[in-house]
CSV table of N, CA and C in Angstrom, one decimal:
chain,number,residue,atom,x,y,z
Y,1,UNK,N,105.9,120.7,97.4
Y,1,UNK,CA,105.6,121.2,96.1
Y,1,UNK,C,104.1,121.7,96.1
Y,2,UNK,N,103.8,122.8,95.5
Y,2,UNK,CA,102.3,123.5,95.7
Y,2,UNK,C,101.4,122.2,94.9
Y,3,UNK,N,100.5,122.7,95.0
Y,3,UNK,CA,99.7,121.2,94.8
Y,3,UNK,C,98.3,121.9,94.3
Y,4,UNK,N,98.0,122.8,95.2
Y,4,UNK,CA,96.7,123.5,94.9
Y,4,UNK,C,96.7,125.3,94.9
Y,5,UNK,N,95.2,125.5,95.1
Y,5,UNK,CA,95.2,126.7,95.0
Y,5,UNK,C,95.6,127.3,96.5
Y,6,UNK,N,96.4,128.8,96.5
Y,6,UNK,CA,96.4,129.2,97.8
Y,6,UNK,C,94.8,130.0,98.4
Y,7,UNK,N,94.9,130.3,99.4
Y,7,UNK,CA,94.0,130.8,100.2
Y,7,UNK,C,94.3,131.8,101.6
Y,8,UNK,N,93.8,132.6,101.7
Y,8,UNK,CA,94.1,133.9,102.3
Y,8,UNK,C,92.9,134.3,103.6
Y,9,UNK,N,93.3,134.7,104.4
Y,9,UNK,CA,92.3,135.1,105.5
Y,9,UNK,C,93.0,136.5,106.1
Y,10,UNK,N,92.4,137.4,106.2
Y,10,UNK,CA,92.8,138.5,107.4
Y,10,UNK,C,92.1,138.3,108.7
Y,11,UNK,N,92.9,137.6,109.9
Y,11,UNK,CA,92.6,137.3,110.7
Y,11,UNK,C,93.1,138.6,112.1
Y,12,UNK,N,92.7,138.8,112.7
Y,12,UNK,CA,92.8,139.6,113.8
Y,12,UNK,C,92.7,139.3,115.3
Y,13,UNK,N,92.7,140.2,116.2
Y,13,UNK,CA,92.7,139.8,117.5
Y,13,UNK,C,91.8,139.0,118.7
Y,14,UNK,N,90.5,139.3,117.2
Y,14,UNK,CA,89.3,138.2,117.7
Y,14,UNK,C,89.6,137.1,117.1
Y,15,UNK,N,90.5,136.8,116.7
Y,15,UNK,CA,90.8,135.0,116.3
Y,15,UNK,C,89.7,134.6,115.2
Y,16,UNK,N,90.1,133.8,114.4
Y,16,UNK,CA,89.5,133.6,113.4
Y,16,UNK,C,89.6,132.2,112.7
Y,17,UNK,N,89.3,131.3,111.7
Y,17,UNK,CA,89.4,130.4,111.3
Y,17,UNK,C,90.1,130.2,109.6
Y,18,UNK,N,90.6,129.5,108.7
Y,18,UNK,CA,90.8,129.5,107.7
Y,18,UNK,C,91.4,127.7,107.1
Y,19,UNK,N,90.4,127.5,106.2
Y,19,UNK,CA,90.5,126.4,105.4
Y,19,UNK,C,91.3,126.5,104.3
Y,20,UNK,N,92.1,125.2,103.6
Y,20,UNK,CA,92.8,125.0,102.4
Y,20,UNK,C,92.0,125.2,101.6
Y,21,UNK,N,92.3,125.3,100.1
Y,21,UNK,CA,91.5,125.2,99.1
Y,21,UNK,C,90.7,123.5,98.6
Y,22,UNK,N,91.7,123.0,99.3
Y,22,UNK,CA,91.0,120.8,99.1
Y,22,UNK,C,90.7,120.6,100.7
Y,23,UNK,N,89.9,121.5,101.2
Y,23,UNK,CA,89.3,121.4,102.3
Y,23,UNK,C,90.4,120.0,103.7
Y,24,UNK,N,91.2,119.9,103.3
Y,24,UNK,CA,92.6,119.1,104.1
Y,24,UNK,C,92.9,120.1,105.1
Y,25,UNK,N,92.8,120.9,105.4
Y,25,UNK,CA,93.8,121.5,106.7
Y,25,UNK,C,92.6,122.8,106.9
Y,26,UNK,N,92.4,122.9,108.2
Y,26,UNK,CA,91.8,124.0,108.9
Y,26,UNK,C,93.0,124.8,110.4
Y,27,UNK,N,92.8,125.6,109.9
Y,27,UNK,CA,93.5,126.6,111.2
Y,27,UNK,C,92.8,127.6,111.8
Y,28,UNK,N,92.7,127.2,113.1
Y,28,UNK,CA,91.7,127.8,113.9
Y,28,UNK,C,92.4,128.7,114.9
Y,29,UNK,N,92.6,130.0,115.0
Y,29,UNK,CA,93.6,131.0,115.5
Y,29,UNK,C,92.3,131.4,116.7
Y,30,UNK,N,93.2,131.4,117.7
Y,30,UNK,CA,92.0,131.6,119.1
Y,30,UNK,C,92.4,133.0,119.5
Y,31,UNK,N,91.1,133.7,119.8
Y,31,UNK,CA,91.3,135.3,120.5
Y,31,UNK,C,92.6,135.1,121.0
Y,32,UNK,N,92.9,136.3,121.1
Y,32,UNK,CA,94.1,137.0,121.8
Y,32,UNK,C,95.6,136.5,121.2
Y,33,UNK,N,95.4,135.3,120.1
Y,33,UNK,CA,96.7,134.8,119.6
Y,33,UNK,C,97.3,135.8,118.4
Y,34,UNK,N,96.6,136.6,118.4
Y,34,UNK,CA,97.0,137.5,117.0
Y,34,UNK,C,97.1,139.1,118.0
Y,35,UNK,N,98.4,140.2,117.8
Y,35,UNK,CA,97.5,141.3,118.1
Y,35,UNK,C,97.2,142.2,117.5
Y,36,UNK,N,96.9,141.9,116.0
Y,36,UNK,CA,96.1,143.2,115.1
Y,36,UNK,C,95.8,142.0,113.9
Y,37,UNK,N,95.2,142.7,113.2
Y,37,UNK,CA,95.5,142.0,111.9
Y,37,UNK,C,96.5,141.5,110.8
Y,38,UNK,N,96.0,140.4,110.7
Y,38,UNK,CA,97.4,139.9,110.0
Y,38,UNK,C,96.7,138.9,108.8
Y,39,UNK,N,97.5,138.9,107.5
Y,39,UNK,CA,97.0,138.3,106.7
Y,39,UNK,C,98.1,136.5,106.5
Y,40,UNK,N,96.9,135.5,106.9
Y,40,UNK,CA,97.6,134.4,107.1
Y,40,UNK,C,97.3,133.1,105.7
Y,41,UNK,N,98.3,133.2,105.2
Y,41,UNK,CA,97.9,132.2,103.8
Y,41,UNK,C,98.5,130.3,104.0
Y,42,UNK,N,97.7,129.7,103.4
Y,42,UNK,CA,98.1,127.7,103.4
Y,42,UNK,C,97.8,128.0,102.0
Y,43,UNK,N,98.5,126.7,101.2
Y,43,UNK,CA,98.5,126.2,100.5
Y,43,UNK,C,98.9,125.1,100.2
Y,44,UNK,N,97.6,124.2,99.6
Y,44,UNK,CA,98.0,122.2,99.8
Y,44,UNK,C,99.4,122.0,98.6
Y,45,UNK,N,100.3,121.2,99.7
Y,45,UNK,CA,101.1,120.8,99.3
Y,45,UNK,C,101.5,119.4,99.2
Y,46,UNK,N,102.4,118.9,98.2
Y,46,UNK,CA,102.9,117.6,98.2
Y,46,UNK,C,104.2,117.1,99.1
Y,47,UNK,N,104.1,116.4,100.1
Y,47,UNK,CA,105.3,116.5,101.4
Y,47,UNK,C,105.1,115.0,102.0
Y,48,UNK,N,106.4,114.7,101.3
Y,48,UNK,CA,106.3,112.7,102.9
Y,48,UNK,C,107.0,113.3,104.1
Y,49,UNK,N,108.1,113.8,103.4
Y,49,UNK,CA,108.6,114.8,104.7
Y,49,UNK,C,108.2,114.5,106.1
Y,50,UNK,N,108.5,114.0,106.9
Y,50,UNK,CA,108.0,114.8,108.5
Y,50,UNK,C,108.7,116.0,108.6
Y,51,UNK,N,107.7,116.7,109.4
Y,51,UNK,CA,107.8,118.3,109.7
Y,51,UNK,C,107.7,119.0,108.4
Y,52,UNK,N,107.2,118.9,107.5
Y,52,UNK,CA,107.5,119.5,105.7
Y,52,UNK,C,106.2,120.6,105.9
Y,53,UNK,N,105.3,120.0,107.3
Y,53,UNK,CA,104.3,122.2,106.9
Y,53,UNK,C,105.2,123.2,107.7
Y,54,UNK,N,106.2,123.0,108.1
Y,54,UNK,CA,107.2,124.1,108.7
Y,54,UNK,C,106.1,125.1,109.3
Y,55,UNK,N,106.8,126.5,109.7
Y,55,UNK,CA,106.4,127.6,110.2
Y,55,UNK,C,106.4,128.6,109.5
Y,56,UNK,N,105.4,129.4,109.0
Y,56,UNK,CA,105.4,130.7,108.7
Y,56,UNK,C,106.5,131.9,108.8
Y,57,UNK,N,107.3,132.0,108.0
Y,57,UNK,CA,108.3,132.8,108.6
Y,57,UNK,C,107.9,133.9,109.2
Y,58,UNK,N,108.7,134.3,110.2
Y,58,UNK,CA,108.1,135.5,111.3
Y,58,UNK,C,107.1,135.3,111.8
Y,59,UNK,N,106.5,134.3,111.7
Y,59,UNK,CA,105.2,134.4,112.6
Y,59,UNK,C,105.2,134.1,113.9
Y,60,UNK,N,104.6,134.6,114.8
Y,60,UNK,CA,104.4,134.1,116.5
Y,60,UNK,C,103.2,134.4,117.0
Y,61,UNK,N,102.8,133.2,117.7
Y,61,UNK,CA,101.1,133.4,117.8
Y,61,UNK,C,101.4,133.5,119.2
Y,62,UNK,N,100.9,134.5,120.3
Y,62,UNK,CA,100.5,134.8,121.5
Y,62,UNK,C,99.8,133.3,122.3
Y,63,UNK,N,98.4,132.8,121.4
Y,63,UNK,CA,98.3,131.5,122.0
Y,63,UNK,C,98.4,130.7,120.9
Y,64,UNK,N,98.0,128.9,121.6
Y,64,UNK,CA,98.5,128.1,120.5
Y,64,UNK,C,97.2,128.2,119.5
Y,65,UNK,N,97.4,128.1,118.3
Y,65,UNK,CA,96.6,127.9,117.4
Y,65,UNK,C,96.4,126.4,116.8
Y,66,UNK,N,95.6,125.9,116.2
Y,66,UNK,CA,94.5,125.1,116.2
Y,66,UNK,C,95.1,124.2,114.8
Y,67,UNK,N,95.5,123.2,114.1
Y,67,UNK,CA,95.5,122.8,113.2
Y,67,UNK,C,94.7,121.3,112.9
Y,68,UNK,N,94.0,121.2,112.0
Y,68,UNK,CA,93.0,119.6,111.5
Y,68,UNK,C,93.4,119.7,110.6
Y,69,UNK,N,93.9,118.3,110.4
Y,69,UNK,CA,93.9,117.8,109.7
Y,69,UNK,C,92.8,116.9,108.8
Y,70,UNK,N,92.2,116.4,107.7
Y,70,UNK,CA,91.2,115.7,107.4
Y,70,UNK,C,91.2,114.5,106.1
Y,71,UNK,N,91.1,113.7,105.5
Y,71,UNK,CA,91.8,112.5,105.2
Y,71,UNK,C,90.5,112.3,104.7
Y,72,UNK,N,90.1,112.0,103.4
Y,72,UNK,CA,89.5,110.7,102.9
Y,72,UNK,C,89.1,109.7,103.4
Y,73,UNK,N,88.5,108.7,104.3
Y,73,UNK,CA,88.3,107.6,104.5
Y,73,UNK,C,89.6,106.4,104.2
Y,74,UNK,N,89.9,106.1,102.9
Y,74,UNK,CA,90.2,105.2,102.1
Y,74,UNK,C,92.4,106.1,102.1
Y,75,UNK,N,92.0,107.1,102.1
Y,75,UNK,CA,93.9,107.5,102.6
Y,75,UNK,C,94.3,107.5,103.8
Y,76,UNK,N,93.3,107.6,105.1
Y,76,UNK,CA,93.2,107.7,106.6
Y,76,UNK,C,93.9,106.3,106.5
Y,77,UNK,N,93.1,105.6,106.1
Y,77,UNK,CA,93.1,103.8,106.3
Y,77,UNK,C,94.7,103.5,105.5
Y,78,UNK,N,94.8,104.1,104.7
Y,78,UNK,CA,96.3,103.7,104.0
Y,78,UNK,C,97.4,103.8,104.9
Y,79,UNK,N,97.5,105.5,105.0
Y,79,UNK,CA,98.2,105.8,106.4
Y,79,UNK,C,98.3,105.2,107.4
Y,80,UNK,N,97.7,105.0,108.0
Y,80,UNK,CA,97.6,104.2,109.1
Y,80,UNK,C,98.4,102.7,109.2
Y,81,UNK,N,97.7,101.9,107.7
Y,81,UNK,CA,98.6,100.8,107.5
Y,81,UNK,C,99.8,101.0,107.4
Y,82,UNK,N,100.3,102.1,106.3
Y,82,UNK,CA,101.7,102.4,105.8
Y,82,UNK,C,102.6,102.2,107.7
Y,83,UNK,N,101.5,103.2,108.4
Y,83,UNK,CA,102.1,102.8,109.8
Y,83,UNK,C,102.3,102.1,110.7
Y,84,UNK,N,101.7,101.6,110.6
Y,84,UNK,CA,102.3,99.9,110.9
Y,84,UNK,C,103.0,99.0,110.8
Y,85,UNK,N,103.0,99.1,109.0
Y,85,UNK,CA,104.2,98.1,108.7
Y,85,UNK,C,105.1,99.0,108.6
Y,86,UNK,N,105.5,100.3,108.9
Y,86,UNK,CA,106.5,100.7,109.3
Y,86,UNK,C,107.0,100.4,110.3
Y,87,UNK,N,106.2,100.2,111.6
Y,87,UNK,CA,107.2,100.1,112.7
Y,87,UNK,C,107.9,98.5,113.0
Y,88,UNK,N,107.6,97.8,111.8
Y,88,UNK,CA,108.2,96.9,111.9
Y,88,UNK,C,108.1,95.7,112.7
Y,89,UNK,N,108.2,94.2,112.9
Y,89,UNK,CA,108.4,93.6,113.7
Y,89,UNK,C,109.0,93.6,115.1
Y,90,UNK,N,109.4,94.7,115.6
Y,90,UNK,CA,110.5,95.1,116.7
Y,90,UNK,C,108.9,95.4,118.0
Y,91,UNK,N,108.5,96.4,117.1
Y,91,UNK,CA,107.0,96.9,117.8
Y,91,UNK,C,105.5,96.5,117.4
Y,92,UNK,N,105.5,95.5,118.7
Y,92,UNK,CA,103.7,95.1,118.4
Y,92,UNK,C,103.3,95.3,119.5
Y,93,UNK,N,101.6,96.6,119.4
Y,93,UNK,CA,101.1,95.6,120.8
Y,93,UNK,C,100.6,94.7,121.5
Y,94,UNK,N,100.5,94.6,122.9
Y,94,UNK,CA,100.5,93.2,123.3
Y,94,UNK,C,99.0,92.5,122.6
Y,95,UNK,N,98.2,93.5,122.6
Y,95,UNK,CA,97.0,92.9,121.9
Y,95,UNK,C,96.6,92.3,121.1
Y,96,UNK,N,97.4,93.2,119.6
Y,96,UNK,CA,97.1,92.8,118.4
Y,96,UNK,C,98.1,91.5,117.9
Y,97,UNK,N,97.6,90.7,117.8
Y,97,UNK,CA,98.1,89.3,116.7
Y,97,UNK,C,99.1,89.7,115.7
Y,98,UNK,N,100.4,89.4,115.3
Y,98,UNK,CA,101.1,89.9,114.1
Y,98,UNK,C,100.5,89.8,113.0
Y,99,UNK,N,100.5,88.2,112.8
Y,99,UNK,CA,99.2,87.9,111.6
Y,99,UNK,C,98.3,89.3,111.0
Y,100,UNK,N,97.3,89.7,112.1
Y,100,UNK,CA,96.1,90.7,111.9
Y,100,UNK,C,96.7,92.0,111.7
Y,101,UNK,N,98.3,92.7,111.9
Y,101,UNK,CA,98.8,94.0,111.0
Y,101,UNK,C,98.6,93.6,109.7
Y,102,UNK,N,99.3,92.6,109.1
Y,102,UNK,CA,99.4,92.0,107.9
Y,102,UNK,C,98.1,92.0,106.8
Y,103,UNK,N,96.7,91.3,108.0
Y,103,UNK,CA,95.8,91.2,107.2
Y,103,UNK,C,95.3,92.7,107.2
Y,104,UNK,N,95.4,93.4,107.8
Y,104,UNK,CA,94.5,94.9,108.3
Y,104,UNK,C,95.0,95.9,107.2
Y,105,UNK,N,96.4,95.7,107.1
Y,105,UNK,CA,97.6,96.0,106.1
Y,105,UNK,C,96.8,96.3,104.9
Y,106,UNK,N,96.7,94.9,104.3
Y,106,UNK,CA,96.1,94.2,103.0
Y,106,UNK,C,95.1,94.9,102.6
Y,107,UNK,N,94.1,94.6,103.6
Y,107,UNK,CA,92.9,95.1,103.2
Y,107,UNK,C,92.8,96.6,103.1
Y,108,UNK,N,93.1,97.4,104.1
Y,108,UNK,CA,93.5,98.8,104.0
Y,108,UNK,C,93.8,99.2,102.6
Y,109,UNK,N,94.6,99.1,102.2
Y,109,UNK,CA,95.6,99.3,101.0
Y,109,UNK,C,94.9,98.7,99.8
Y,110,UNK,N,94.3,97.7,99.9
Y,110,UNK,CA,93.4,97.3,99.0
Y,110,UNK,C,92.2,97.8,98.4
Y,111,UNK,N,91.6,98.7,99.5
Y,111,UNK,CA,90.9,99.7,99.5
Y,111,UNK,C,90.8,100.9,99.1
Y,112,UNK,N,92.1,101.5,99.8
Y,112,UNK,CA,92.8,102.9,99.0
Y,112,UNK,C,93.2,102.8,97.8
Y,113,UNK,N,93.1,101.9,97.3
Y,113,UNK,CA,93.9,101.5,95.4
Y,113,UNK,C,95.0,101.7,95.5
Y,114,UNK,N,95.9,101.4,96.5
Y,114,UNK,CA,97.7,101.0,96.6
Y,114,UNK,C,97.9,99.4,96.2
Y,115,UNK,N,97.4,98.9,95.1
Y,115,UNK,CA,97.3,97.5,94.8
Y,115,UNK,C,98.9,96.4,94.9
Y,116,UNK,N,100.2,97.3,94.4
Y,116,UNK,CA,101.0,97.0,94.7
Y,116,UNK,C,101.9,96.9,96.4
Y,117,UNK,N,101.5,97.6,97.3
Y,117,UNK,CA,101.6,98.0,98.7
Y,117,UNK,C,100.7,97.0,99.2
Y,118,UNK,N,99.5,97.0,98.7
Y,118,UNK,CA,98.6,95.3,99.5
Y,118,UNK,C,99.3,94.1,99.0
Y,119,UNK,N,99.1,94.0,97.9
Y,119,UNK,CA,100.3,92.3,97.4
Y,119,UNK,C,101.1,92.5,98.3
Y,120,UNK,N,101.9,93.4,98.2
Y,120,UNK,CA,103.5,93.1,99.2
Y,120,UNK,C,102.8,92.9,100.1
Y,121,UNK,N,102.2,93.4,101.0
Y,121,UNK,CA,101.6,93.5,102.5
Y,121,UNK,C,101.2,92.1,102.8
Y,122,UNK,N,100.1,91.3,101.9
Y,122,UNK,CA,99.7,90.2,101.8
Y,122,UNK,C,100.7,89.2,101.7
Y,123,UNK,N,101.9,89.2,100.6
Y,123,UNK,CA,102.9,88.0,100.5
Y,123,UNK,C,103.5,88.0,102.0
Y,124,UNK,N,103.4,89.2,102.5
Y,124,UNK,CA,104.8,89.4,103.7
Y,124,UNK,C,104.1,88.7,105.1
Y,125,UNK,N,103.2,89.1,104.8
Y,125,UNK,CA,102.1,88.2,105.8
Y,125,UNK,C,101.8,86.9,105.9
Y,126,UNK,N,101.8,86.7,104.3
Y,126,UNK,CA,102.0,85.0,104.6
Y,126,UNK,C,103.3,84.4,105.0
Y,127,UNK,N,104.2,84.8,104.3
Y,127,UNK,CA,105.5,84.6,104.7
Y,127,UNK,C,105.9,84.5,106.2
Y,128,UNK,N,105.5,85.7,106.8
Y,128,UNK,CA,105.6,85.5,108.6
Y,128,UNK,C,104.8,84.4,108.9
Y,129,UNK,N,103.7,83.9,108.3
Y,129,UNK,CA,102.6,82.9,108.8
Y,129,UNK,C,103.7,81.3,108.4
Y,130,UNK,N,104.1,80.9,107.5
Y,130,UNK,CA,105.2,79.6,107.5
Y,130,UNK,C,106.3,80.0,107.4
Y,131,UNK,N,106.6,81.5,108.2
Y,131,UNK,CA,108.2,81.0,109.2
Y,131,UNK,C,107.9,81.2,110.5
Y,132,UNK,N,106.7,81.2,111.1
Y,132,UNK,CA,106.4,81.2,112.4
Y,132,UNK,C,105.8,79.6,112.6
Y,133,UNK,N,105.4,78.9,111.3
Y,133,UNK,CA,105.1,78.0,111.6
Y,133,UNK,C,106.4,76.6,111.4
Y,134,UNK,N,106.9,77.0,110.3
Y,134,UNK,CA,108.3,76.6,110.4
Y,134,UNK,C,109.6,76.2,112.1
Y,135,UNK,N,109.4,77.5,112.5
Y,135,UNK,CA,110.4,77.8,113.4
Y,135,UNK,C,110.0,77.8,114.9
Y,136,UNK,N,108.6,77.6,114.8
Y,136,UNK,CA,107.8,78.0,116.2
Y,136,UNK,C,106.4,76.9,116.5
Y,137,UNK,N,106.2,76.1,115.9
Y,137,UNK,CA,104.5,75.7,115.8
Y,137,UNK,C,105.0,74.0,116.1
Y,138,UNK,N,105.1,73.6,116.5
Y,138,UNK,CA,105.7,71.9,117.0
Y,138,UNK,C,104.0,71.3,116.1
Y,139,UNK,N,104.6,70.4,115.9
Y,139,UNK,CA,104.1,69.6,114.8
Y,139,UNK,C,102.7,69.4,115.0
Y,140,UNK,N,102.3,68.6,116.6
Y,140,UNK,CA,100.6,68.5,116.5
Y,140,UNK,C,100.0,69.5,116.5
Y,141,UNK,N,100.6,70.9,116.6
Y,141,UNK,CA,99.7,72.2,116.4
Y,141,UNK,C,100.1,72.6,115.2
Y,142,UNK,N,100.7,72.4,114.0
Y,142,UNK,CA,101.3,72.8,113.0
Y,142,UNK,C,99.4,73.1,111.7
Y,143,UNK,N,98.3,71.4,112.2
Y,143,UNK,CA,97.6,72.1,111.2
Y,143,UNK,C,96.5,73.1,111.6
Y,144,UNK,N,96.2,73.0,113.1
Y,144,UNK,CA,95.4,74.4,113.9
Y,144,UNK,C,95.6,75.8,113.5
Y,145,UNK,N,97.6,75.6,113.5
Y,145,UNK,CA,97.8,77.1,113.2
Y,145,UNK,C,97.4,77.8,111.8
Y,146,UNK,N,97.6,76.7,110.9
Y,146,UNK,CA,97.0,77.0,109.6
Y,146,UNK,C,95.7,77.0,108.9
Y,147,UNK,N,95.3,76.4,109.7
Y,147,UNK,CA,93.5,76.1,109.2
Y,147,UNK,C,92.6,76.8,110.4
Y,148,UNK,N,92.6,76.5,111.7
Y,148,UNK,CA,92.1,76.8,112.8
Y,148,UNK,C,92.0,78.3,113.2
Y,149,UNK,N,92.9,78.8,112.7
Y,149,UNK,CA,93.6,80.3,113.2
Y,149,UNK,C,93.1,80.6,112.0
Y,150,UNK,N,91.6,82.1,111.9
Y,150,UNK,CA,91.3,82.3,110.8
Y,150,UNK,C,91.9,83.4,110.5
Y,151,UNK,N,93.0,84.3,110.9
Y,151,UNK,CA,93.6,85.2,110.4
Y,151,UNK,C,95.1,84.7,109.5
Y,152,UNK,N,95.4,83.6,110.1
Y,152,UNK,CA,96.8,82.6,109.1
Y,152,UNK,C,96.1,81.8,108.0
Y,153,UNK,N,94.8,81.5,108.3
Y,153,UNK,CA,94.1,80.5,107.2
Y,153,UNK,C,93.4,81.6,106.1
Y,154,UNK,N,92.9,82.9,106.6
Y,154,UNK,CA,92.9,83.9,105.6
Y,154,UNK,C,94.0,84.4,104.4
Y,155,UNK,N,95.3,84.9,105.6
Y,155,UNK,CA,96.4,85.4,104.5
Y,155,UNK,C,97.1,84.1,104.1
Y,156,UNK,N,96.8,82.9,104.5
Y,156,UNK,CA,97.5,82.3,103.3
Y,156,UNK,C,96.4,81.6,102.1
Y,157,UNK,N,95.5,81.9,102.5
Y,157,UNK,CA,94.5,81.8,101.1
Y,157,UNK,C,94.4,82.9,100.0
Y,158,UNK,N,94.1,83.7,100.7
Y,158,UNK,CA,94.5,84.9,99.6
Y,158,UNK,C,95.7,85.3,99.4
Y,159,UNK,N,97.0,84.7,100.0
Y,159,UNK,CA,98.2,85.2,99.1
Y,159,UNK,C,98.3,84.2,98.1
Y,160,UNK,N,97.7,82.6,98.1
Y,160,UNK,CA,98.2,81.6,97.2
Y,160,UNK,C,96.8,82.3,96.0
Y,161,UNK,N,95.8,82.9,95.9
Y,161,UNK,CA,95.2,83.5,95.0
Y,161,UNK,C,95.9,84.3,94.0
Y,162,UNK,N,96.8,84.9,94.2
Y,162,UNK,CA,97.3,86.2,94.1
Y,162,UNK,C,98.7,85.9,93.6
């Protein structure tokens, strides 16, 4: 759905550049990708869609052309989380602690003012924190995992806050 204003470039065979009107998307068309002039228009759109910037109808660029994207700070950081707890428990890497999506989640989102998307993020995290301690934590390590371990002793402090 249009969202903003459009914006227009006549770009040619010396390749050229053109920005959105909410400075979000730059298209940077490299020599020789064009071979005459051609008038190329964007316009910021509303899209969860994957693939929802489609193609230009009829268009074909000789080389590949250039797209940035650019993000706010505080929506980069949302994104990102939303991405994460998308992929679900199935996919973690070996590096990152499950716990610390959860907390990263939280805070993220807490940030970008998604205040409802952090609560969940936060309860869901504590929740994995006493059913891992439930089903997985043998008893003499039961109070380390919860006190010791400052990423489980965080999200379950600030989820009994909340």
């Amino acid at each position: 759905m249009p969202e903003g204003l459009p914006t227009e470039a006549t770009i040619g065979a010396g390749g050229g550049t053109l920005a959105s009107s909410d400075g979000r998307l730059n298209i940077t068309v490299p020599p020789g990708a064009l071979a005459g002039d051609t008038v190329i228009a964007i316009q910021p759109i509303t899209a969860t869609a994957p693939g929802a910037l489609g193609t230009p109808e009829d268009m074909t660029f000789a080389q590949p052309v250039t797209l940035t994207f650019t993000y706010p700070a505080d929506e980069a950081a949302a994104l990102h989380a939303r991405a994460a707890l998308a992929a679900g428990d199935d996919v973690s890497p070996n590096d990152l602690y499950p716990g610390e999506r959860w907390l990263q989640a939280w805070r993220a989102l807490a940030l970008a003012s998604a205040p409802a998307e952090a609560n969940d993020a936060l309860h869901r995290g504590a929740a994995w924190v006493q059913q891992t301690l439930r089903e997985h934590v043998s008893e003499p390590f039961r109070d380390s995992f919860v006190r010791a371990n400052a990423v489980n002793a965080q999200l379950l402090r600030a989820a009994a806050s909340r």
